[in-house]
PDB file of C-alpha atoms in Angstrom:
ATOM      1  CA  MET A   1      -0.012   0.025  -0.042  1.00 67.00           C
ATOM      2  CA  SER A   2       1.460   3.313  -1.118  1.00 78.00           C
ATOM      3  CA  ARG A   3       0.732   6.574   1.035  1.00 86.00           C
ATOM      4  CA  THR A   4       0.377  10.017  -0.457  1.00 88.00           C
ATOM      5  CA  PRO A   5       3.168  12.204   0.660  1.00 83.00           C
ATOM      6  CA  VAL A   6       1.875  15.222   3.009  1.00 88.00           C
ATOM      7  CA  PHE A   7       3.513  18.474   2.084  1.00 89.00           C
ATOM      8  CA  PRO A   8       3.696  21.554   4.461  1.00 92.00           C
ATOM      9  CA  SER A   9       1.588  24.488   3.586  1.00 92.00           C
ATOM     10  CA  ALA A  10       3.138  27.791   1.682  1.00 90.00           C
ATOM     11  CA  GLU A  11       2.732  29.490   5.058  1.00 94.00           C
ATOM     12  CA  GLU A  12       4.491  26.659   7.147  1.00 94.00           C
ATOM     13  CA  THR A  13       7.215  26.694   4.497  1.00 92.00           C
ATOM     14  CA  MET A  14       7.672  30.345   4.809  1.00 92.00           C
ATOM     15  CA  LYS A  15       7.703  30.373   8.789  1.00 95.00           C
ATOM     16  CA  HIS A  16      10.374  27.476   8.952  1.00 95.00           C
ATOM     17  CA  PRO A  17      13.642  29.058  10.564  1.00 95.00           C
ATOM     18  CA  SER A  18      15.813  28.023   7.523  1.00 93.00           C
ATOM     19  CA  TYR A  19      13.627  29.512   4.875  1.00 92.00           C
ATOM     20  CA  PRO A  20      15.268  33.313   4.870  1.00 91.00           C
ATOM     21  CA  SER A  21      18.763  31.694   4.169  1.00 94.00           C
ATOM     22  CA  VAL A  22      17.476  29.112   1.405  1.00 90.00           C
ATOM     23  CA  ILE A  23      19.253  29.562  -2.029  1.00 90.00           C
ATOM     24  CA  TRP A  24      16.927  28.602  -4.758  1.00 84.00           C
ATOM     25  CA  ASN A  25      18.968  27.296  -7.707  1.00 87.00           C
ATOM     26  CA  LEU A  26      16.180  25.924  -9.919  1.00 86.00           C
ATOM     27  CA  GLU A  27      16.909  25.076 -13.379  1.00 90.00           C
ATOM     28  CA  PRO A  28      14.198  25.965 -15.879  1.00 91.00           C
ATOM     29  CA  ASP A  29      12.960  23.324 -18.288  1.00 90.00           C
ATOM     30  CA  ARG A  30      12.427  26.028 -21.075  1.00 91.00           C
ATOM     31  CA  LYS A  31      13.439  29.507 -21.438  1.00 94.00           C
ATOM     32  CA  GLY A  32      13.606  32.286 -24.128  1.00 95.00           C
ATOM     33  CA  LYS A  33      12.847  35.803 -24.528  1.00 95.00           C
ATOM     34  CA  CYS A  34       9.683  37.265 -26.082  1.00 93.00           C
ATOM     35  CA  PRO A  35       9.303  40.823 -27.901  1.00 93.00           C
ATOM     36  CA  VAL A  36       6.601  43.067 -26.384  1.00 93.00           C
ATOM     37  CA  ALA A  37       5.431  46.616 -26.901  1.00 93.00           C
ATOM     38  CA  GLN A  38       6.107  46.692 -30.773  1.00 90.00           C
ATOM     39  CA  GLY A  39       4.922  50.167 -31.616  1.00 90.00           C
ATOM     40  CA  ARG A  40       4.866  51.422 -28.160  1.00 93.00           C
ATOM     41  CA  GLY A  41       8.499  52.215 -27.531  1.00 89.00           C
ATOM     42  CA  GLY A  42       9.433  48.473 -28.116  1.00 85.00           C
ATOM     43  CA  PRO A  43      10.085  45.985 -28.883  1.00 90.00           C
ATOM     44  CA  LEU A  44      11.561  45.104 -25.414  1.00 94.00           C
ATOM     45  CA  ASN A  45      12.706  41.543 -24.796  1.00 95.00           C
ATOM     46  CA  ILE A  46      10.999  39.911 -21.840  1.00 93.00           C
ATOM     47  CA  ALA A  47      12.950  36.886 -20.416  1.00 94.00           C
ATOM     48  CA  TRP A  48      10.677  33.941 -19.583  1.00 92.00           C
ATOM     49  CA  GLU A  49      11.166  30.541 -17.944  1.00 91.00           C
ATOM     50  CA  ILE A  50       9.057  27.561 -17.474  1.00 89.00           C
ATOM     51  CA  HIS A  51       9.726  25.308 -14.425  1.00 86.00           C
ATOM     52  CA  GLY A  52       7.857  22.001 -13.988  1.00 83.00           C
ATOM     53  CA  HIS A  53       6.340  18.881 -15.741  1.00 83.00           C
ATOM     54  CA  GLY A  54       3.000  17.819 -16.354  1.00 81.00           C
ATOM     55  CA  PRO A  55      -0.426  19.988 -16.015  1.00 83.00           C
ATOM     56  CA  SER A  56       1.005  22.496 -13.470  1.00 76.00           C
ATOM     57  CA  LYS A  57       3.872  24.811 -14.425  1.00 75.00           C
ATOM     58  CA  ILE A  58       5.555  27.952 -13.059  1.00 73.00           C
ATOM     59  CA  ILE A  59       6.082  30.813 -15.241  1.00 66.00           C
TER      60      ILE A  59
END
């Protein structure tokens, strides 16, 4: 029988004493630049990164 892991809430994680000193060295799954504001003083290249696999991702 397998158990579903229980993760702390975001609030619990942020209150952990080690949280302020954590270094988040995360590598993106995909990254690039997207030109925006064409014709409004641009284009400006906005950098983007996608972190995660499956249906939920962080941009």
